[in-house]
């Protein structure tokens, strides 16, 4: 006789306060396959943990986002936010879908060039651009978004030296009624800094003011804040028109649209409260269309959406190392996925589902990572079915920031695979080995030998 | 290892201790083990029965059953005096 | 003429010392003259008293908490609908309204009618948005400020003055007389209901409440004001009297007309020494004391269901004055097997 699936014995005390999950149907469904490929097979072939990215989902997300904006507004351009996920295969999928590159460092800039993005289609943001970075960007005719006055002067100097006209925009920060206000980046709207910077640029012979940029925050749940921001940028554009009879080419609304993750401390899950891309599109395009721009001269609308386009395209697969009961009676499960590779577990209560069928019996569980560090907590409290050692789990919505903010800490970073449109699996980043790290290290001669 | 004999167990997984007034729910594996305890089966017999019926290994069963007994003790479902004598 | 049978799902069966509105709503529905109500209870916890009131509730199902998300809620409601063929659901908790408003088009496709405020109305009346709300509709509201860090209160205290009311986004409030107490409430409330925290000017005076029903086109279907006579330590009315203050009724009609309020609501107001009313809070649902409205001749639950079913409903013009309610508690004897069923099967 075939043996039955084992589940550990469980008994829970019932009390009136306890939400009762017994008898409820479909609290979870197992995530056994990703894009038609079995999780079990992926782990067998590529190891655990493993990042898995769906090419189909990336293409679907960017097409949906383009449609949301393009049906509401005549001129739209997306630029892929490199910092959100700069794996080449990911960037190139976005570039194939027509996205430009948006970078915030010399390293990211070089990566965009390496990916074959034309210099004029690279938007260079961020507070830290070295003289060398800027020279390169000026030579390539890239769009440089100025963050502070020192940078403005530096660009002016370089442009004179190179005798080149530089296409610039300024980053504007402003009060859009949301908290926290990101006033550390760019020039403030309300106190007139932005207007001062604009005047300096307009009076410069070598700088051409082509756009206005803002990025009001991250994981924004309020489309209205974007409408406010768009109105304020349109107001600046109007003042430029009145004073200089100069029309800017584009408005860059930055990124920050929330994904479907659930922020820690939120009462309702992200899937319920995060606005859809259509709601953001409606708010932004309505504000621009209703503003003072002449109808035949509406500026190009640039969007640097990162998280909302990539988060749900990626999964992190892992396995149970062991189950333990803590001294206070709580159940804990230790996974081979830790905060070293799942950085976003500091911000989110990630959705985590088993990768194999299970019963409706669940237990409140603390999920720990494998690191020998107390901070390594993946979920402080999650109601999970009973998992056995070696069984697999899937962490959902991990596409944004994890594959750029992960740490090589205590252990090596795992593989990343992409499943293509034909369900074929490609390794797009190898797992690190001891060699990949030792290649960077040098031991002084006198330290090469020791006796123990 | 003796389970408190007043404990009532129903098929739905509802476990009631009329002495303390506490109620519990258990999953089918939990109920199976409680039923075996009521029949006064030994720990070794319980291990063997589980291994025979389910797809698992000895270490896992020993660990999980021991932990389950701890829970039963904490919930006063196993008579403490009798367990210390065992 | 035979009254049509309407199958109605009702939440908020927690008729405890801080009661949910479910049980009084059901009493109103069972007294309806225009239909014959068949009641299905929807409960979150296995000790909600309404579950065990078999003369009021035909059957109860457990439903997942709002924090589990609408996907799980709709799964559960689909299962319930297969068995119960509900015509209407009346959600009675603040915390679940967002989910039900969001799901209402899908519920409609399943044949379940609701009569809820629009998402815009729901958002606009949120505590954090109350000052804008007051300004937009010309209704007096106490000064309030939203804070994300406890230290931020310092900027606002000159304007708000001590004592100050510390409120959570959805629930919970405390009156702080100094910074220490404020910090205490901030930590306690934000731990449970998240950020931001609202600081509201403490309004001195007498508290009044109004419950009512708007048809969504600006018309007042029902409005019954009440003055609390005895307040429990949880701030709930244990006794209250229906009053006929024209000022209050006018304010309520104005609220409905300006916002085109759709569905039931409760207004919490404070009358100061000068006789001015301040709007403290808008609860976008039926209050637990709704049976007083039924008792004075305005059966709000009945009208609610008829509006949900798309029927023409005449506005209630008058109500009997000189009536009050006194709440009491009642110990039921329940078979353990009932508790077992709801606990293990999620249905009873």
Short mmCIF file of C-alpha atoms in Angstrom, two decimals, chain C residues 69-242:
data_model
loop_
_atom_site.label_atom_id
_atom_site.label_comp_id
_atom_site.label_asym_id
_atom_site.label_seq_id
_atom_site.Cartn_x
_atom_site.Cartn_y
_atom_site.Cartn_z
CA UNK C 69 -7.39 39.99 1.95
CA UNK C 70 -10.37 40.11 -0.39
CA UNK C 71 -9.27 37.04 -2.35
CA UNK C 72 -9.82 34.83 0.65
CA UNK C 73 -13.03 36.62 1.58
CA UNK C 74 -14.54 36.16 -1.87
CA UNK C 75 -13.57 32.46 -1.88
CA UNK C 76 -15.40 31.98 1.37
CA UNK C 77 -18.43 34.00 0.24
CA UNK C 78 -18.63 31.95 -2.96
CA UNK C 79 -18.78 28.81 -0.88
CA UNK C 80 -21.49 30.32 1.35
CA UNK C 81 -23.43 31.59 -1.65
CA UNK C 82 -23.55 28.10 -3.20
CA UNK C 83 -25.41 26.90 -0.15
CA UNK C 84 -27.39 29.92 0.98
CA UNK C 85 -28.30 31.97 -2.12
CA UNK C 86 -28.06 35.27 -0.30
CA UNK C 87 -29.86 38.31 -1.72
CA UNK C 88 -28.20 40.92 0.49
CA UNK C 89 -25.19 41.25 2.78
CA UNK C 90 -25.06 43.92 5.50
CA UNK C 91 -21.47 44.39 6.71
CA UNK C 92 -21.41 46.07 10.11
CA UNK C 93 -17.74 46.54 11.01
CA UNK C 94 -15.64 49.55 10.06
CA UNK C 95 -12.62 47.36 9.39
CA UNK C 96 -14.44 45.14 6.89
CA UNK C 97 -16.15 47.90 4.89
CA UNK C 98 -13.19 48.56 2.63
CA UNK C 99 -13.20 44.91 1.53
CA UNK C 100 -16.95 44.77 0.99
CA UNK C 101 -17.03 48.05 -0.94
CA UNK C 102 -14.22 46.75 -3.11
CA UNK C 103 -15.97 43.43 -3.66
CA UNK C 104 -19.46 44.82 -4.22
CA UNK C 105 -19.38 44.54 -8.06
CA UNK C 106 -18.29 40.91 -7.78
CA UNK C 107 -20.91 40.22 -5.13
CA UNK C 108 -23.54 41.72 -7.42
CA UNK C 109 -22.55 39.23 -10.13
CA UNK C 110 -23.06 36.46 -7.59
CA UNK C 111 -26.55 37.83 -6.93
CA UNK C 112 -25.68 39.49 -3.62
CA UNK C 113 -26.80 43.10 -3.23
CA UNK C 114 -25.15 45.61 -0.94
CA UNK C 115 -25.92 49.23 -0.17
CA UNK C 116 -22.62 50.78 0.77
CA UNK C 117 -21.01 54.19 0.45
CA UNK C 118 -18.79 54.68 -2.58
CA UNK C 119 -15.04 54.31 -2.13
CA UNK C 120 -14.75 58.12 -2.47
CA UNK C 121 -17.28 58.70 0.30
CA UNK C 122 -15.58 56.07 2.41
CA UNK C 123 -12.15 57.68 2.00
CA UNK C 124 -13.35 61.24 2.38
CA UNK C 125 -14.84 60.63 5.79
CA UNK C 126 -11.73 58.85 7.12
CA UNK C 127 -10.55 60.39 10.35
CA UNK C 128 -7.34 61.59 8.73
CA UNK C 129 -9.36 63.52 6.14
CA UNK C 130 -11.93 65.03 8.50
CA UNK C 131 -10.62 68.64 8.41
CA UNK C 132 -10.83 68.70 4.58
CA UNK C 133 -14.23 67.07 4.78
CA UNK C 134 -15.51 69.75 7.13
CA UNK C 135 -14.19 72.53 4.94
CA UNK C 136 -15.57 71.06 1.72
CA UNK C 137 -19.10 70.58 3.04
CA UNK C 138 -19.29 73.52 5.45
CA UNK C 139 -19.62 71.40 8.57
CA UNK C 140 -17.86 72.33 11.84
CA UNK C 141 -15.19 69.82 12.83
CA UNK C 142 -12.66 70.00 15.66
CA UNK C 143 -9.10 70.89 14.69
CA UNK C 144 -6.95 67.86 14.07
CA UNK C 145 -3.49 66.93 12.89
CA UNK C 146 -2.02 63.72 11.58
CA UNK C 147 1.32 62.57 13.01
CA UNK C 148 3.70 59.77 12.09
CA UNK C 149 6.20 60.15 14.93
CA UNK C 150 5.36 60.79 18.50
CA UNK C 151 7.78 63.76 18.69
CA UNK C 152 5.81 65.50 15.93
CA UNK C 153 3.01 66.29 18.38
CA UNK C 154 5.06 69.25 19.73
CA UNK C 155 4.46 71.28 16.58
CA UNK C 156 0.71 71.03 16.99
CA UNK C 157 0.04 71.34 20.70
CA UNK C 158 -0.13 75.10 20.70
CA UNK C 159 -2.95 74.91 18.19
CA UNK C 160 -4.76 71.89 19.65
CA UNK C 161 -4.24 72.51 23.38
CA UNK C 162 -4.38 69.97 26.24
CA UNK C 163 -6.09 67.65 26.73
CA UNK C 164 -5.97 66.16 23.27
CA UNK C 165 -7.74 63.15 21.78
CA UNK C 166 -5.33 60.56 20.35
CA UNK C 167 -7.04 58.48 17.68
CA UNK C 168 -6.15 55.45 15.56
CA UNK C 169 -6.72 55.32 11.84
CA UNK C 170 -9.64 52.91 12.17
CA UNK C 171 -10.36 52.37 15.85
CA UNK C 172 -9.32 53.25 19.34
CA UNK C 173 -8.92 56.58 21.02
CA UNK C 174 -7.67 57.99 24.28
CA UNK C 175 -7.65 61.38 25.94
CA UNK C 176 -4.14 62.54 26.83
CA UNK C 177 -3.57 65.28 29.39
CA UNK C 178 0.19 65.41 28.94
CA UNK C 179 3.02 64.28 26.66
CA UNK C 180 3.61 61.06 28.61
CA UNK C 181 0.03 59.95 28.21
CA UNK C 182 0.11 60.98 24.58
CA UNK C 183 3.20 58.81 24.01
CA UNK C 184 1.48 55.92 25.75
CA UNK C 185 -1.61 56.13 23.53
CA UNK C 186 0.49 56.71 20.42
CA UNK C 187 2.46 53.51 21.02
CA UNK C 188 -0.51 51.43 22.03
CA UNK C 189 -2.80 52.50 19.20
CA UNK C 190 -0.18 52.53 16.45
CA UNK C 191 0.96 49.03 17.40
CA UNK C 192 -2.54 47.75 16.74
CA UNK C 193 -3.87 49.88 13.91
CA UNK C 194 -0.74 51.25 12.28
CA UNK C 195 0.17 54.81 11.37
CA UNK C 196 -0.72 57.61 11.16
CA UNK C 197 -2.15 58.69 14.49
CA UNK C 198 -4.63 61.53 14.62
CA UNK C 199 -4.48 64.23 17.26
CA UNK C 200 -7.82 65.92 17.67
CA UNK C 201 -8.74 68.98 19.66
CA UNK C 202 -10.70 67.91 22.72
CA UNK C 203 -14.20 69.23 22.25
CA UNK C 204 -15.99 70.10 25.48
CA UNK C 205 -19.71 69.71 25.64
CA UNK C 206 -22.46 67.12 25.36
CA UNK C 207 -22.22 64.19 22.99
CA UNK C 208 -24.95 63.45 20.47
CA UNK C 209 -25.30 60.78 17.84
CA UNK C 210 -27.41 60.51 14.74
CA UNK C 211 -28.05 57.40 12.74
CA UNK C 212 -29.54 57.57 9.31
CA UNK C 213 -29.74 56.35 5.78
CA UNK C 214 -29.05 58.17 2.52
CA UNK C 215 -30.30 56.97 -0.86
CA UNK C 216 -27.14 57.94 -2.75
CA UNK C 217 -28.88 60.81 -4.57
CA UNK C 218 -28.81 63.28 -1.71
CA UNK C 219 -32.15 62.31 -0.18
CA UNK C 220 -32.54 61.51 3.48
CA UNK C 221 -34.45 58.26 3.93
CA UNK C 222 -34.02 58.14 7.68
CA UNK C 223 -32.45 60.22 10.45
CA UNK C 224 -32.81 59.62 14.18
CA UNK C 225 -30.77 61.65 16.71
CA UNK C 226 -30.00 60.25 20.13
CA UNK C 227 -28.44 61.55 23.28
CA UNK C 228 -26.44 59.07 25.29
CA UNK C 229 -27.72 58.80 28.85
CA UNK C 230 -25.21 56.43 30.27
CA UNK C 231 -21.80 55.73 28.86
CA UNK C 232 -19.78 52.63 29.73
CA UNK C 233 -16.08 52.70 30.44
CA UNK C 234 -15.64 51.69 26.81
CA UNK C 235 -17.41 54.85 25.70
CA UNK C 236 -20.51 52.98 24.51
CA UNK C 237 -24.05 54.06 25.21
CA UNK C 238 -25.81 51.82 27.71
CA UNK C 239 -28.90 53.95 27.56
CA UNK C 240 -29.98 56.67 25.17
CA UNK C 241 -32.98 58.77 24.34
CA UNK C 242 -34.35 59.70 20.93
#
